[in-house]
mmCIF file of C-alpha atoms in Angstrom:
data_model
loop_
_atom_site.group_PDB
_atom_site.id
_atom_site.type_symbol
_atom_site.label_atom_id
_atom_site.label_comp_id
_atom_site.label_asym_id
_atom_site.label_seq_id
_atom_site.Cartn_x
_atom_site.Cartn_y
_atom_site.Cartn_z
ATOM 1 C CA MET A 6 107.166 -122.068 -36.804
ATOM 2 C CA LYS A 7 106.078 -124.926 -34.582
ATOM 3 C CA SER A 8 103.290 -122.902 -33.070
ATOM 4 C CA LEU A 9 101.683 -122.186 -36.736
ATOM 5 C CA LEU A 10 101.896 -125.707 -37.102
ATOM 6 C CA SER A 11 100.297 -127.062 -33.720
ATOM 7 C CA ALA A 12 97.284 -124.142 -34.392
ATOM 8 C CA THR A 13 96.531 -125.445 -37.595
ATOM 9 C CA LEU A 14 96.650 -128.681 -36.423
ATOM 10 C CA LEU A 15 94.479 -127.764 -33.391
ATOM 11 C CA ALA A 16 92.252 -126.022 -35.524
ATOM 12 C CA THR A 17 91.512 -128.772 -37.879
ATOM 13 C CA GLY A 18 90.994 -131.089 -35.393
ATOM 14 C CA ALA A 19 88.435 -128.828 -34.270
ATOM 15 C CA VAL A 20 86.239 -128.404 -37.260
ATOM 16 C CA LEU A 21 86.677 -131.799 -37.701
ATOM 17 C CA ALA A 22 85.393 -132.731 -34.271
ATOM 18 C CA MET A 23 82.143 -130.391 -34.523
ATOM 19 C CA PRO A 24 79.985 -133.187 -36.858
ATOM 20 C CA ALA A 25 80.719 -135.350 -34.101
ATOM 21 C CA GLN A 26 79.724 -133.518 -31.556
ATOM 22 C CA ALA A 27 76.552 -132.915 -33.283
ATOM 23 C CA GLN A 28 75.784 -136.270 -33.803
ATOM 24 C CA ASP A 29 76.354 -137.336 -30.070
ATOM 25 C CA GLN A 30 73.374 -135.254 -28.723
ATOM 26 C CA PRO A 31 69.858 -137.543 -28.567
ATOM 27 C CA GLY A 32 67.218 -137.176 -30.971
ATOM 28 C CA ASP A 33 63.359 -137.097 -30.167
ATOM 29 C CA LYS A 34 62.678 -139.891 -28.397
ATOM 30 C CA VAL A 35 59.746 -142.218 -30.180
ATOM 31 C CA ASN A 36 57.018 -143.849 -29.151
ATOM 32 C CA MET A 37 55.648 -146.266 -30.736
ATOM 33 C CA VAL A 38 52.164 -147.443 -29.921
ATOM 34 C CA ILE A 39 49.303 -150.502 -31.334
ATOM 35 C CA ILE A 40 45.652 -149.293 -30.376
ATOM 36 C CA TYR A 41 43.109 -151.334 -31.084
ATOM 37 C CA GLY A 42 39.264 -150.396 -32.183
ATOM 38 C CA GLU A 43 38.476 -146.671 -31.778
ATOM 39 C CA ASP A 44 41.173 -146.132 -29.034
ATOM 40 C CA GLU A 45 42.264 -142.580 -29.532
ATOM 41 C CA CYS A 46 46.404 -141.931 -30.138
ATOM 42 C CA PRO A 47 48.134 -140.608 -27.038
ATOM 43 C CA PRO A 48 48.646 -137.006 -28.245
ATOM 44 C CA SER A 49 52.660 -136.310 -28.906
ATOM 45 C CA SER A 50 54.815 -134.235 -26.388
ATOM 46 C CA ASP A 51 57.534 -131.654 -26.676
ATOM 47 C CA ASP A 52 60.577 -134.512 -25.918
ATOM 48 C CA VAL A 53 58.563 -137.449 -27.241
ATOM 49 C CA ILE A 54 56.834 -138.438 -30.577
ATOM 50 C CA ASN A 55 53.737 -140.817 -30.961
ATOM 51 C CA VAL A 56 53.656 -143.247 -33.142
ATOM 52 C CA CYS A 57 50.299 -145.005 -33.484
ATOM 53 C CA ALA A 58 49.710 -148.349 -35.780
ATOM 54 C CA ARG A 59 45.943 -149.107 -35.275
ATOM 55 C CA LYS A 60 44.418 -152.760 -35.321
ATOM 56 C CA ALA A 61 40.923 -154.151 -35.158
ATOM 57 C CA GLU A 62 39.489 -154.436 -31.763
ATOM 58 C CA SER A 63 39.221 -158.291 -32.007
ATOM 59 C CA GLU A 64 42.729 -158.492 -32.042
ATOM 60 C CA ARG A 65 43.323 -156.832 -28.748
ATOM 61 C CA PHE A 66 43.475 -160.354 -26.660
ATOM 62 C CA ARG A 67 44.865 -162.411 -29.084
ATOM 63 C CA ILE A 68 48.555 -163.661 -29.024
ATOM 64 C CA PRO A 69 50.738 -161.677 -31.859
ATOM 65 C CA GLU A 70 49.962 -162.501 -35.212
ATOM 66 C CA THR A 71 53.959 -163.745 -35.488
ATOM 67 C CA LEU A 72 53.710 -165.527 -32.801
ATOM 68 C CA ARG A 73 50.583 -167.560 -33.683
ATOM 69 C CA GLN A 74 52.247 -169.821 -35.480
ATOM 70 C CA SER A 75 55.319 -172.262 -34.710
ATOM 71 C CA ASP A 76 57.408 -174.906 -36.331
ATOM 72 C CA ALA A 77 58.239 -177.010 -33.141
ATOM 73 C CA PRO A 78 57.834 -180.749 -33.369
ATOM 74 C CA ASP A 79 54.689 -180.639 -30.785
ATOM 75 C CA ASN A 80 52.390 -178.542 -33.074
ATOM 76 C CA VAL A 81 53.240 -181.267 -36.123
ATOM 77 C CA ALA A 82 50.073 -183.144 -37.458
ATOM 78 C CA TRP A 83 49.818 -186.693 -37.013
ATOM 79 C CA THR A 84 49.957 -187.573 -40.906
ATOM 80 C CA GLN A 85 52.884 -185.372 -41.677
ATOM 81 C CA ARG A 86 54.780 -187.175 -38.742
ATOM 82 C CA VAL A 87 53.872 -190.415 -40.417
ATOM 83 C CA ASP A 88 55.020 -189.472 -43.918
ATOM 84 C CA ARG A 89 58.168 -188.454 -42.231
ATOM 85 C CA TYR A 90 58.627 -192.035 -40.584
ATOM 86 C CA GLU A 91 57.871 -193.679 -43.865
ATOM 87 C CA THR A 92 60.498 -191.978 -45.689
ATOM 88 C CA VAL A 93 63.465 -192.834 -43.296
ATOM 89 C CA GLY A 94 64.476 -195.600 -44.866
ATOM 90 C CA LYS A 95 63.921 -194.788 -48.508
ATOM 91 C CA PHE A 96 67.379 -194.333 -50.090
ATOM 92 C CA GLY A 97 68.846 -194.974 -53.980
ATOM 93 C CA ALA A 98 66.912 -193.513 -57.295
ATOM 94 C CA LEU A 99 64.644 -190.357 -56.652
ATOM 95 C CA SER A 100 64.875 -190.396 -52.846
ATOM 96 C CA CYS A 101 67.588 -187.534 -52.635
ATOM 97 C CA SER A 102 69.400 -189.107 -50.343
ATOM 98 C CA PRO A 103 73.301 -188.966 -49.926
ATOM 99 C CA THR A 104 73.561 -192.691 -49.680
ATOM 100 C CA GLY A 105 72.993 -195.172 -52.925
ATOM 101 C CA ALA A 106 73.231 -194.935 -56.415
ATOM 102 C CA GLY A 107 70.854 -191.847 -57.326
ATOM 103 C CA GLY A 108 70.053 -190.667 -54.527
ATOM 104 C CA PHE A 109 70.166 -187.048 -55.554
ATOM 105 C CA THR A 110 68.125 -187.328 -57.931
ATOM 106 C CA GLY A 111 65.062 -187.114 -55.814
ATOM 107 C CA CYS A 112 65.631 -183.467 -54.513
ATOM 108 C CA THR A 113 64.142 -181.601 -56.917
ATOM 109 C CA GLN A 114 60.383 -183.615 -56.569
ATOM 110 C CA ALA A 115 61.169 -183.329 -52.690
ATOM 111 C CA LEU A 116 61.793 -179.442 -52.956
ATOM 112 C CA VAL A 117 58.471 -179.358 -55.568
ATOM 113 C CA ASP A 118 56.195 -181.329 -52.913
ATOM 114 C CA ALA A 119 57.066 -179.744 -50.198
ATOM 115 C CA ALA A 120 56.451 -176.278 -52.108
ATOM 116 C CA TYR A 121 52.954 -177.036 -52.930
ATOM 117 C CA GLY A 122 52.253 -178.818 -49.999
ATOM 118 C CA GLU A 123 53.239 -175.130 -48.102
ATOM 119 C CA LYS A 124 50.984 -173.675 -50.563
ATOM 120 C CA LYS A 125 48.042 -176.113 -50.210
ATOM 121 C CA GLU A 126 47.907 -175.388 -46.389
ATOM 122 C CA ALA A 127 48.989 -171.932 -46.000
ATOM 123 C CA PRO A 128 46.404 -169.912 -44.428
ATOM 124 C CA GLY A 129 47.036 -166.694 -46.485
ATOM 125 C CA ILE A 130 45.043 -165.436 -49.279
ATOM 126 C CA ARG A 131 44.701 -167.439 -52.219
ATOM 127 C CA PHE A 132 45.972 -164.849 -54.882
ATOM 128 C CA SER A 133 45.041 -167.501 -57.658
ATOM 129 C CA GLN A 134 41.855 -168.181 -56.847
ATOM 130 C CA LEU A 135 40.794 -164.984 -56.590
ATOM 131 C CA ILE A 136 42.442 -164.166 -60.183
ATOM 132 C CA ASP A 137 40.296 -166.941 -61.355
ATOM 133 C CA ALA A 138 37.294 -166.217 -59.810
ATOM 134 C CA GLU A 139 37.744 -162.709 -61.593
ATOM 135 C CA ARG A 140 38.307 -164.380 -64.673
ATOM 136 C CA GLN A 141 35.356 -165.880 -64.684
ATOM 137 C CA ASP A 142 33.449 -163.101 -63.878
ATOM 138 C CA ARG A 143 35.054 -161.067 -66.459
ATOM 139 C CA LEU A 144 34.499 -163.915 -69.597
ATOM 140 C CA SER A 145 31.058 -164.517 -68.244
ATOM 141 C CA THR A 146 29.989 -160.331 -69.171
ATOM 142 C CA ILE A 147 32.598 -161.069 -72.304
ATOM 143 C CA ASP A 148 30.524 -163.627 -72.908
ATOM 144 C CA ALA A 149 26.983 -162.373 -72.620
ATOM 145 C CA GLU A 150 28.510 -159.145 -74.790
ATOM 146 C CA ALA A 151 29.577 -161.262 -77.906
ATOM 147 C CA ALA A 152 25.698 -162.970 -77.984
ATOM 148 C CA ALA A 153 24.549 -158.993 -77.862
ATOM 149 C CA GLU A 154 26.825 -158.128 -80.292
ATOM 150 C CA GLN A 155 26.560 -160.923 -82.458
ATOM 151 C CA GLU A 156 22.352 -160.879 -82.908
ATOM 152 C CA ARG A 157 23.151 -157.313 -83.272
ATOM 153 C CA VAL A 158 24.943 -158.093 -86.152
ATOM 154 C CA GLU A 159 22.763 -160.802 -87.633
ATOM 155 C CA GLN A 160 19.785 -158.270 -87.666
ATOM 156 C CA ILE A 161 22.130 -155.468 -89.483
ATOM 157 C CA GLU A 162 22.840 -158.341 -92.172
ATOM 158 C CA LYS A 163 19.080 -159.243 -92.277
ATOM 159 C CA GLN A 164 18.315 -155.951 -93.456
ATOM 160 C CA TYR A 165 20.853 -155.498 -95.708
ATOM 161 C CA GLU A 166 20.127 -157.968 -97.929
ATOM 162 C CA ALA A 167 16.374 -157.356 -97.541
ATOM 163 C CA ARG A 168 17.340 -153.752 -98.738
ATOM 164 C CA LEU A 169 19.585 -155.186 -101.822
ATOM 165 C CA GLU A 170 16.659 -157.527 -102.634
ATOM 166 C CA ALA A 171 13.948 -154.868 -102.345
ATOM 167 C CA GLU A 172 16.196 -153.063 -105.007
ATOM 168 C CA ARG A 173 16.588 -155.610 -107.372
ATOM 169 C CA ASN A 174 13.196 -156.252 -107.899
ATOM 170 C CA ALA A 175 12.559 -152.642 -108.284
ATOM 171 C CA PRO A 176 11.841 -151.827 -112.193
ATOM 172 C CA LEU A 177 14.771 -149.643 -113.441
ATOM 173 C CA PRO A 178 13.941 -146.082 -114.429
ATOM 174 C CA GLY A 179 12.430 -145.564 -117.687
ATOM 175 C CA GLU A 180 10.112 -149.194 -117.358
ATOM 176 C CA GLU A 181 6.728 -149.895 -116.483
ATOM 177 C CA ALA A 182 6.066 -150.879 -113.569
ATOM 178 C CA SER A 183 2.321 -152.135 -114.273
ATOM 179 C CA ALA A 184 3.687 -155.389 -117.091
ATOM 180 C CA PRO A 185 5.387 -157.907 -115.437
ATOM 181 C CA PRO A 186 8.374 -159.234 -117.315
ATOM 182 C CA THR A 187 7.389 -162.015 -119.274
ATOM 183 C CA ASP A 188 9.357 -164.959 -119.454
ATOM 184 C CA LEU A 189 8.116 -166.650 -122.985
ATOM 185 C CA ILE A 190 10.796 -166.112 -125.966
ATOM 186 C CA THR A 191 9.290 -165.198 -129.342
ATOM 187 C CA PRO A 192 10.655 -167.357 -131.950
ATOM 188 C CA PRO A 193 11.891 -164.765 -134.864
ATOM 189 C CA SER A 194 9.612 -164.826 -137.675
ATOM 190 C CA GLU A 195 11.226 -167.267 -140.769
ATOM 191 C CA PRO A 196 10.875 -165.567 -144.898
ATOM 192 C CA ASP A 197 7.792 -166.967 -146.435
ATOM 193 C CA SER A 198 9.499 -169.461 -149.013
ATOM 194 C CA GLU A 199 7.182 -168.028 -152.043
#
């Protein structure tokens, strides 16, 4: 019985260890390469997979884009430094300061001002300006199309009114077309009083 139990435990341990052994084997090596301009991506070999990212030729000898901007104090503009010095002594209402009564009331405004400042000086694509420009282009074509459509509708209305006027002035069937209608009314004749 002990031998059966130990054999079962040994077999279970071996079965559970098989996936772990499969995971221990190293997979293919991956080589990530950044290439510039028209450079060729090095071919992959049997044991190494080459993955290439292509960038413009103008980026070849430049500092990587993620390292170009720095928030170090040395890189802060003087106007921003002066603004910071001006706010050192601010406390009280609308100051976003832990000291003084109502110091917390200016924190939201400070966050909003900081966000707009970052947005204003951000070097990235300004989608709001692109959207506004596209809207203006679209509205200019819509206005031109609307003016052309309005002119076409007015022309159709004039033609329709001219046709109605011609139908009103046309003689009815059975009427004489040669004798124009007279506007004079003949009074009824009075009987003679003889």
